Amino acid sequence: MVGVTITKHEFGSAGEYHAHVADSEHIGRLTWTERGLVRYAEHTLVPTAIGGRGVAMRLVEAMVADARENHFKIGPVCSYVEVAFRRHPEWADVKA
């Protein structure tokens, strides 16, 4: 896989993680909104041009790492995020 860099963008009680793929101008996104100590992962959006490279999973992994570091829980609203949590029971500590 080519290099993927994840950046975090916060806008008050909402935000996004962006996946920047080294060989593309397209950006993958995982959007969230916050209520209390829970950030609800609402949408995972990966353009077709960068699909099939594990970009969506890298976005979820970034959110999980951020949750552990910053002590918040993740509420999976997005179907992709929900499936990712089912496949990774070791993430139960950050699931709301």
CSV table of N, CA, C and O in Angstrom, one decimal:
chain,number,residue,atom,x,y,z
A,1,MET,N,0.8,-1.2,0.0
A,1,MET,CA,0.0,0.0,0.0
A,1,MET,C,0.9,1.2,0.0
A,1,MET,O,1.9,1.3,0.7
A,2,VAL,N,0.5,2.2,-0.7
A,2,VAL,CA,1.2,3.5,-0.7
A,2,VAL,C,0.9,4.2,0.6
A,2,VAL,O,0.0,3.8,1.4
A,3,GLY,N,1.7,5.2,0.9
A,3,GLY,CA,1.6,5.9,2.2
A,3,GLY,C,0.2,6.6,2.4
A,3,GLY,O,-0.3,7.2,1.5
A,4,VAL,N,-0.3,6.5,3.6
A,4,VAL,CA,-1.5,7.1,4.0
A,4,VAL,C,-1.2,7.9,5.2
A,4,VAL,O,-0.7,7.4,6.2
A,5,THR,N,-1.6,9.2,5.2
A,5,THR,CA,-1.4,10.1,6.3
A,5,THR,C,-2.8,10.5,6.8
A,5,THR,O,-3.6,10.9,6.0
A,6,ILE,N,-3.0,10.4,8.1
A,6,ILE,CA,-4.3,10.7,8.7
A,6,ILE,C,-4.1,12.0,9.5
A,6,ILE,O,-3.2,12.2,10.3
A,7,THR,N,-5.0,13.0,9.2
A,7,THR,CA,-5.1,14.2,10.0
A,7,THR,C,-6.4,14.4,10.6
A,7,THR,O,-7.4,13.8,10.2
A,8,LYS,N,-6.5,15.1,11.7
A,8,LYS,CA,-7.7,15.3,12.5
A,8,LYS,C,-8.1,16.8,12.4
A,8,LYS,O,-7.2,17.6,12.6
A,9,HIS,N,-9.4,17.0,12.2
A,9,HIS,CA,-9.9,18.4,12.1
A,9,HIS,C,-11.1,18.5,13.0
A,9,HIS,O,-12.1,17.7,12.8
A,10,GLU,N,-11.1,19.4,14.0
A,10,GLU,CA,-12.2,19.6,14.9
A,10,GLU,C,-12.8,21.0,14.7
A,10,GLU,O,-12.2,22.0,14.4
A,11,PHE,N,-14.2,20.9,14.8
A,11,PHE,CA,-15.0,22.1,14.6
A,11,PHE,C,-16.0,22.2,15.7
A,11,PHE,O,-17.2,21.9,15.5
A,12,GLY,N,-15.5,22.6,16.9
A,12,GLY,CA,-16.4,22.6,18.0
A,12,GLY,C,-16.8,21.2,18.4
A,12,GLY,O,-16.0,20.4,18.8
A,13,SER,N,-18.1,20.9,18.3
A,13,SER,CA,-18.6,19.6,18.8
A,13,SER,C,-18.7,18.6,17.6
A,13,SER,O,-19.5,17.6,17.6
A,14,ALA,N,-18.0,18.8,16.5
A,14,ALA,CA,-17.9,18.0,15.4
A,14,ALA,C,-16.5,17.9,14.8
A,14,ALA,O,-15.7,18.8,15.2
A,15,GLY,N,-16.3,17.0,13.9
A,15,GLY,CA,-15.0,16.9,13.3
A,15,GLY,C,-14.9,15.8,12.3
A,15,GLY,O,-15.9,15.1,12.0
A,16,GLU,N,-13.7,15.7,11.7
A,16,GLU,CA,-13.4,14.7,10.7
A,16,GLU,C,-12.0,14.3,10.8
A,16,GLU,O,-11.1,15.0,11.3
A,17,TYR,N,-11.7,13.0,10.4
A,17,TYR,CA,-10.4,12.5,10.2
A,17,TYR,C,-10.3,12.5,8.7
A,17,TYR,O,-11.2,12.0,8.0
A,18,HIS,N,-9.1,12.9,8.2
A,18,HIS,CA,-8.9,12.9,6.7
A,18,HIS,C,-7.8,11.9,6.4
A,18,HIS,O,-6.7,11.9,7.1
A,19,ALA,N,-7.9,11.1,5.4
A,19,ALA,CA,-6.9,10.2,4.9
A,19,ALA,C,-6.3,10.8,3.6
A,19,ALA,O,-7.0,10.9,2.6
A,20,HIS,N,-5.1,11.1,3.7
A,20,HIS,CA,-4.4,11.7,2.5
A,20,HIS,C,-3.5,10.5,1.9
A,20,HIS,O,-2.6,10.1,2.6
A,21,VAL,N,-3.8,10.1,0.7
A,21,VAL,CA,-3.1,9.0,0.1
A,21,VAL,C,-1.9,9.6,-0.8
A,21,VAL,O,-2.2,10.6,-1.6
A,22,ALA,N,-0.7,9.1,-0.7
A,22,ALA,CA,0.5,9.7,-1.3
A,22,ALA,C,0.3,9.9,-2.8
A,22,ALA,O,0.8,10.9,-3.3
A,23,ASP,N,-0.3,9.0,-3.5
A,23,ASP,CA,-0.3,9.1,-5.0
A,23,ASP,C,-1.6,9.6,-5.5
A,23,ASP,O,-2.0,9.4,-6.6
A,24,SER,N,-2.4,10.4,-4.7
A,24,SER,CA,-3.7,10.8,-5.1
A,24,SER,C,-4.1,12.2,-4.5
A,24,SER,O,-3.6,12.5,-3.4
A,25,GLU,N,-4.9,12.9,-5.2
A,25,GLU,CA,-5.4,14.2,-4.6
A,25,GLU,C,-6.7,14.0,-3.9
A,25,GLU,O,-7.2,14.9,-3.2
A,26,HIS,N,-7.3,12.8,-4.0
A,26,HIS,CA,-8.5,12.5,-3.3
A,26,HIS,C,-8.3,12.2,-1.8
A,26,HIS,O,-7.2,11.8,-1.4
A,27,ILE,N,-9.3,12.6,-1.0
A,27,ILE,CA,-9.2,12.5,0.5
A,27,ILE,C,-10.3,11.6,1.0
A,27,ILE,O,-11.5,11.8,0.7
A,28,GLY,N,-10.0,10.6,1.8
A,28,GLY,CA,-11.0,9.9,2.6
A,28,GLY,C,-11.4,10.6,3.8
A,28,GLY,O,-10.5,11.3,4.4
A,29,ARG,N,-12.6,10.4,4.3
A,29,ARG,CA,-13.1,11.1,5.5
A,29,ARG,C,-13.9,10.2,6.4
A,29,ARG,O,-14.6,9.4,5.9
A,30,LEU,N,-13.7,10.4,7.7
A,30,LEU,CA,-14.6,9.8,8.7
A,30,LEU,C,-15.1,11.0,9.5
A,30,LEU,O,-14.3,11.8,10.1
A,31,THR,N,-16.4,11.3,9.5
A,31,THR,CA,-17.0,12.4,10.2
A,31,THR,C,-17.6,12.0,11.5
A,31,THR,O,-18.1,10.8,11.6
A,32,TRP,N,-17.6,12.9,12.5
A,32,TRP,CA,-18.2,12.6,13.8
A,32,TRP,C,-18.8,13.8,14.4
A,32,TRP,O,-18.5,14.9,14.0
A,33,THR,N,-19.7,13.6,15.3
A,33,THR,CA,-20.3,14.6,16.2
A,33,THR,C,-20.1,14.2,17.6
A,33,THR,O,-20.1,13.0,17.9
A,34,GLU,N,-20.0,15.1,18.5
A,34,GLU,CA,-19.8,14.8,19.9
A,34,GLU,C,-21.0,15.2,20.8
A,34,GLU,O,-21.5,16.3,20.6
A,35,ARG,N,-21.3,14.3,21.6
A,35,ARG,CA,-22.4,14.6,22.7
A,35,ARG,C,-21.8,14.0,24.0
A,35,ARG,O,-21.7,12.8,24.0
A,36,GLY,N,-21.5,14.8,24.9
A,36,GLY,CA,-21.0,14.4,26.2
A,36,GLY,C,-19.6,13.8,25.9
A,36,GLY,O,-18.8,14.5,25.2
A,37,LEU,N,-19.3,12.7,26.5
A,37,LEU,CA,-18.0,12.0,26.3
A,37,LEU,C,-18.0,11.0,25.1
A,37,LEU,O,-17.1,10.2,25.1
A,38,VAL,N,-19.0,11.1,24.3
A,38,VAL,CA,-19.1,10.2,23.1
A,38,VAL,C,-19.0,10.9,21.8
A,38,VAL,O,-19.7,11.9,21.6
A,39,ARG,N,-18.1,10.4,21.0
A,39,ARG,CA,-18.0,10.9,19.6
A,39,ARG,C,-18.7,9.9,18.7
A,39,ARG,O,-18.3,8.7,18.7
A,40,TYR,N,-19.7,10.3,18.0
A,40,TYR,CA,-20.5,9.4,17.1
A,40,TYR,C,-19.9,9.4,15.7
A,40,TYR,O,-20.0,10.5,15.1
A,41,ALA,N,-19.4,8.3,15.3
A,41,ALA,CA,-18.8,8.2,14.0
A,41,ALA,C,-20.0,8.0,13.0
A,41,ALA,O,-20.6,7.0,13.0
A,42,GLU,N,-20.2,9.1,12.2
A,42,GLU,CA,-21.4,9.2,11.4
A,42,GLU,C,-21.3,8.7,10.0
A,42,GLU,O,-22.1,8.0,9.5
A,43,HIS,N,-20.2,9.0,9.4
A,43,HIS,CA,-20.0,8.7,8.0
A,43,HIS,C,-18.5,8.3,7.7
A,43,HIS,O,-17.6,9.1,8.1
A,44,THR,N,-18.3,7.3,6.9
A,44,THR,CA,-16.9,7.0,6.4
A,44,THR,C,-17.1,7.1,4.9
A,44,THR,O,-17.9,6.4,4.3
A,45,LEU,N,-16.3,8.0,4.3
A,45,LEU,CA,-16.4,8.3,2.9
A,45,LEU,C,-15.1,8.2,2.2
A,45,LEU,O,-14.1,8.9,2.6
A,46,VAL,N,-14.9,7.2,1.3
A,46,VAL,CA,-13.7,7.0,0.6
A,46,VAL,C,-14.0,7.0,-0.9
A,46,VAL,O,-14.7,6.2,-1.4
A,47,PRO,N,-13.5,8.0,-1.6
A,47,PRO,CA,-13.7,8.1,-3.0
A,47,PRO,C,-13.2,6.8,-3.8
A,47,PRO,O,-12.2,6.2,-3.4
A,48,THR,N,-13.9,6.4,-4.8
A,48,THR,CA,-13.6,5.2,-5.6
A,48,THR,C,-12.1,5.2,-6.0
A,48,THR,O,-11.5,4.2,-6.0
A,49,ALA,N,-11.6,6.4,-6.3
A,49,ALA,CA,-10.2,6.5,-6.8
A,49,ALA,C,-9.2,6.0,-5.8
A,49,ALA,O,-8.1,5.6,-6.2
A,50,ILE,N,-9.5,6.0,-4.5
A,50,ILE,CA,-8.6,5.5,-3.5
A,50,ILE,C,-9.1,4.3,-2.8
A,50,ILE,O,-8.6,3.9,-1.7
A,51,GLY,N,-10.2,3.8,-3.3
A,51,GLY,CA,-10.9,2.7,-2.6
A,51,GLY,C,-10.0,1.4,-2.7
A,51,GLY,O,-9.1,1.3,-3.6
A,52,GLY,N,-10.3,0.4,-1.9
A,52,GLY,CA,-9.7,-0.9,-2.0
A,52,GLY,C,-8.2,-0.9,-1.5
A,52,GLY,O,-7.5,-1.8,-1.7
A,53,ARG,N,-7.8,0.1,-0.7
A,53,ARG,CA,-6.5,0.2,-0.2
A,53,ARG,C,-6.4,0.2,1.3
A,53,ARG,O,-5.4,0.5,1.9
A,54,GLY,N,-7.6,0.0,1.9
A,54,GLY,CA,-7.6,0.0,3.4
A,54,GLY,C,-7.7,1.3,4.0
A,54,GLY,O,-7.5,1.5,5.2
A,55,VAL,N,-8.1,2.3,3.2
A,55,VAL,CA,-8.2,3.7,3.7
A,55,VAL,C,-9.2,3.8,4.8
A,55,VAL,O,-9.0,4.5,5.8
A,56,ALA,N,-10.4,3.3,4.6
A,56,ALA,CA,-11.5,3.4,5.6
A,56,ALA,C,-11.1,2.8,6.9
A,56,ALA,O,-11.3,3.4,8.0
A,57,MET,N,-10.4,1.6,6.9
A,57,MET,CA,-9.9,1.0,8.1
A,57,MET,C,-8.9,1.9,8.8
A,57,MET,O,-8.9,2.0,10.0
A,58,ARG,N,-8.0,2.5,8.1
A,58,ARG,CA,-7.0,3.4,8.7
A,58,ARG,C,-7.7,4.6,9.4
A,58,ARG,O,-7.3,5.0,10.4
A,59,LEU,N,-8.8,5.1,8.8
A,59,LEU,CA,-9.5,6.2,9.4
A,59,LEU,C,-10.1,5.7,10.8
A,59,LEU,O,-10.0,6.4,11.8
A,60,VAL,N,-10.7,4.5,10.8
A,60,VAL,CA,-11.3,4.0,12.0
A,60,VAL,C,-10.2,3.8,13.1
A,60,VAL,O,-10.4,4.1,14.2
A,61,GLU,N,-9.1,3.2,12.6
A,61,GLU,CA,-8.0,2.9,13.5
A,61,GLU,C,-7.5,4.2,14.2
A,61,GLU,O,-7.1,4.3,15.3
A,62,ALA,N,-7.5,5.3,13.4
A,62,ALA,CA,-7.0,6.6,13.9
A,62,ALA,C,-8.0,7.1,14.9
A,62,ALA,O,-7.6,7.7,16.0
A,63,MET,N,-9.3,6.9,14.7
A,63,MET,CA,-10.3,7.4,15.7
A,63,MET,C,-10.2,6.6,17.0
A,63,MET,O,-10.2,7.1,18.1
A,64,VAL,N,-9.9,5.3,16.9
A,64,VAL,CA,-9.8,4.4,18.0
A,64,VAL,C,-8.5,4.9,18.8
A,64,VAL,O,-8.6,5.0,20.1
A,65,ALA,N,-7.4,5.1,18.2
A,65,ALA,CA,-6.2,5.5,18.9
A,65,ALA,C,-6.4,6.9,19.5
A,65,ALA,O,-6.0,7.1,20.7
A,66,ASP,N,-7.1,7.8,18.9
A,66,ASP,CA,-7.4,9.1,19.4
A,66,ASP,C,-8.3,8.9,20.7
A,66,ASP,O,-8.1,9.6,21.7
A,67,ALA,N,-9.3,8.0,20.6
A,67,ALA,CA,-10.2,7.8,21.7
A,67,ALA,C,-9.4,7.3,23.0
A,67,ALA,O,-9.7,7.8,24.1
A,68,ARG,N,-8.5,6.4,22.7
A,68,ARG,CA,-7.7,5.9,23.9
A,68,ARG,C,-6.8,7.0,24.4
A,68,ARG,O,-6.7,7.2,25.7
A,69,GLU,N,-6.2,7.8,23.6
A,69,GLU,CA,-5.3,8.9,24.0
A,69,GLU,C,-6.1,10.0,24.7
A,69,GLU,O,-5.6,10.6,25.7
A,70,ASN,N,-7.3,10.3,24.2
A,70,ASN,CA,-8.0,11.5,24.8
A,70,ASN,C,-9.3,11.2,25.6
A,70,ASN,O,-10.1,12.0,25.9
A,71,HIS,N,-9.4,9.9,25.9
A,71,HIS,CA,-10.4,9.4,26.9
A,71,HIS,C,-11.8,9.8,26.5
A,71,HIS,O,-12.6,10.3,27.3
A,72,PHE,N,-12.2,9.4,25.3
A,72,PHE,CA,-13.6,9.5,24.9
A,72,PHE,C,-14.1,8.2,24.3
A,72,PHE,O,-13.3,7.3,24.0
A,73,LYS,N,-15.4,8.0,24.2
A,73,LYS,CA,-15.9,6.8,23.7
A,73,LYS,C,-16.4,7.0,22.2
A,73,LYS,O,-16.7,8.2,21.9
A,74,ILE,N,-16.5,6.0,21.5
A,74,ILE,CA,-17.0,6.0,20.1
A,74,ILE,C,-18.3,5.4,20.0
A,74,ILE,O,-18.5,4.2,20.4
A,75,GLY,N,-19.3,6.1,19.4
A,75,GLY,CA,-20.6,5.5,19.1
A,75,GLY,C,-20.7,5.3,17.6
A,75,GLY,O,-20.7,6.2,16.8
A,76,PRO,N,-20.6,4.0,17.2
A,76,PRO,CA,-20.6,3.7,15.8
A,76,PRO,C,-22.0,3.9,15.2
A,76,PRO,O,-22.9,3.1,15.5
A,77,VAL,N,-22.2,4.9,14.4
A,77,VAL,CA,-23.5,5.1,13.7
A,77,VAL,C,-23.3,4.6,12.3
A,77,VAL,O,-24.2,4.0,11.7
A,78,CYS,N,-22.2,4.9,11.7
A,78,CYS,CA,-21.8,4.5,10.3
A,78,CYS,C,-21.8,3.0,10.3
A,78,CYS,O,-21.2,2.3,11.2
A,79,SER,N,-22.4,2.4,9.3
A,79,SER,CA,-22.4,0.9,9.2
A,79,SER,C,-20.9,0.3,9.0
A,79,SER,O,-20.6,-0.7,9.6
A,80,TYR,N,-20.1,1.0,8.3
A,80,TYR,CA,-18.7,0.5,8.2
A,80,TYR,C,-18.0,0.5,9.6
A,80,TYR,O,-17.3,-0.5,9.9
A,81,VAL,N,-18.2,1.6,10.4
A,81,VAL,CA,-17.6,1.6,11.7
A,81,VAL,C,-18.1,0.5,12.6
A,81,VAL,O,-17.4,-0.1,13.3
A,82,GLU,N,-19.4,0.3,12.5
A,82,GLU,CA,-20.1,-0.8,13.3
A,82,GLU,C,-19.5,-2.1,13.0
A,82,GLU,O,-19.1,-2.9,13.8
A,83,VAL,N,-19.3,-2.4,11.7
A,83,VAL,CA,-18.7,-3.7,11.3
A,83,VAL,C,-17.2,-3.8,11.7
A,83,VAL,O,-16.8,-4.8,12.2
A,84,ALA,N,-16.5,-2.7,11.6
A,84,ALA,CA,-15.1,-2.7,12.1
A,84,ALA,C,-15.0,-3.0,13.6
A,84,ALA,O,-14.2,-3.8,14.0
A,85,PHE,N,-15.9,-2.5,14.4
A,85,PHE,CA,-15.9,-2.8,15.8
A,85,PHE,C,-16.3,-4.3,16.1
A,85,PHE,O,-15.7,-4.9,17.0
A,86,ARG,N,-17.2,-4.8,15.3
A,86,ARG,CA,-17.5,-6.3,15.4
A,86,ARG,C,-16.3,-7.1,15.1
A,86,ARG,O,-16.0,-8.2,15.7
A,87,ARG,N,-15.5,-6.7,14.1
A,87,ARG,CA,-14.3,-7.5,13.7
A,87,ARG,C,-13.1,-7.3,14.6
A,87,ARG,O,-12.2,-8.0,14.6
A,88,HIS,N,-13.2,-6.3,15.5
A,88,HIS,CA,-12.1,-6.0,16.4
A,88,HIS,C,-12.6,-5.8,17.8
A,88,HIS,O,-12.7,-4.8,18.4
A,89,PRO,N,-12.8,-7.0,18.5
A,89,PRO,CA,-13.3,-7.0,19.8
A,89,PRO,C,-12.4,-6.3,20.8
A,89,PRO,O,-12.8,-5.8,21.9
A,90,GLU,N,-11.1,-6.2,20.4
A,90,GLU,CA,-10.1,-5.5,21.3
A,90,GLU,C,-10.4,-4.0,21.4
A,90,GLU,O,-9.7,-3.4,22.2
A,91,TRP,N,-11.3,-3.5,20.6
A,91,TRP,CA,-11.6,-2.1,20.7
A,91,TRP,C,-12.8,-1.8,21.6
A,91,TRP,O,-13.3,-0.7,21.8
A,92,ALA,N,-13.3,-2.9,22.3
A,92,ALA,CA,-14.5,-2.7,23.2
A,92,ALA,C,-14.3,-1.6,24.3
A,92,ALA,O,-15.2,-1.0,24.7
A,93,ASP,N,-13.0,-1.4,24.7
A,93,ASP,CA,-12.8,-0.4,25.7
A,93,ASP,C,-13.2,1.0,25.3
A,93,ASP,O,-13.4,1.9,26.1
A,94,VAL,N,-13.3,1.3,24.0
A,94,VAL,CA,-13.6,2.6,23.5
A,94,VAL,C,-15.0,2.7,22.9
A,94,VAL,O,-15.4,3.8,22.4
A,95,LYS,N,-15.7,1.6,22.9
A,95,LYS,CA,-17.0,1.6,22.2
A,95,LYS,C,-18.1,2.1,23.3
A,95,LYS,O,-18.1,1.6,24.4
A,96,ALA,N,-18.9,3.0,22.8
A,96,ALA,CA,-20.0,3.6,23.7
A,96,ALA,C,-21.1,2.6,23.8
A,96,ALA,O,-21.3,1.8,22.9
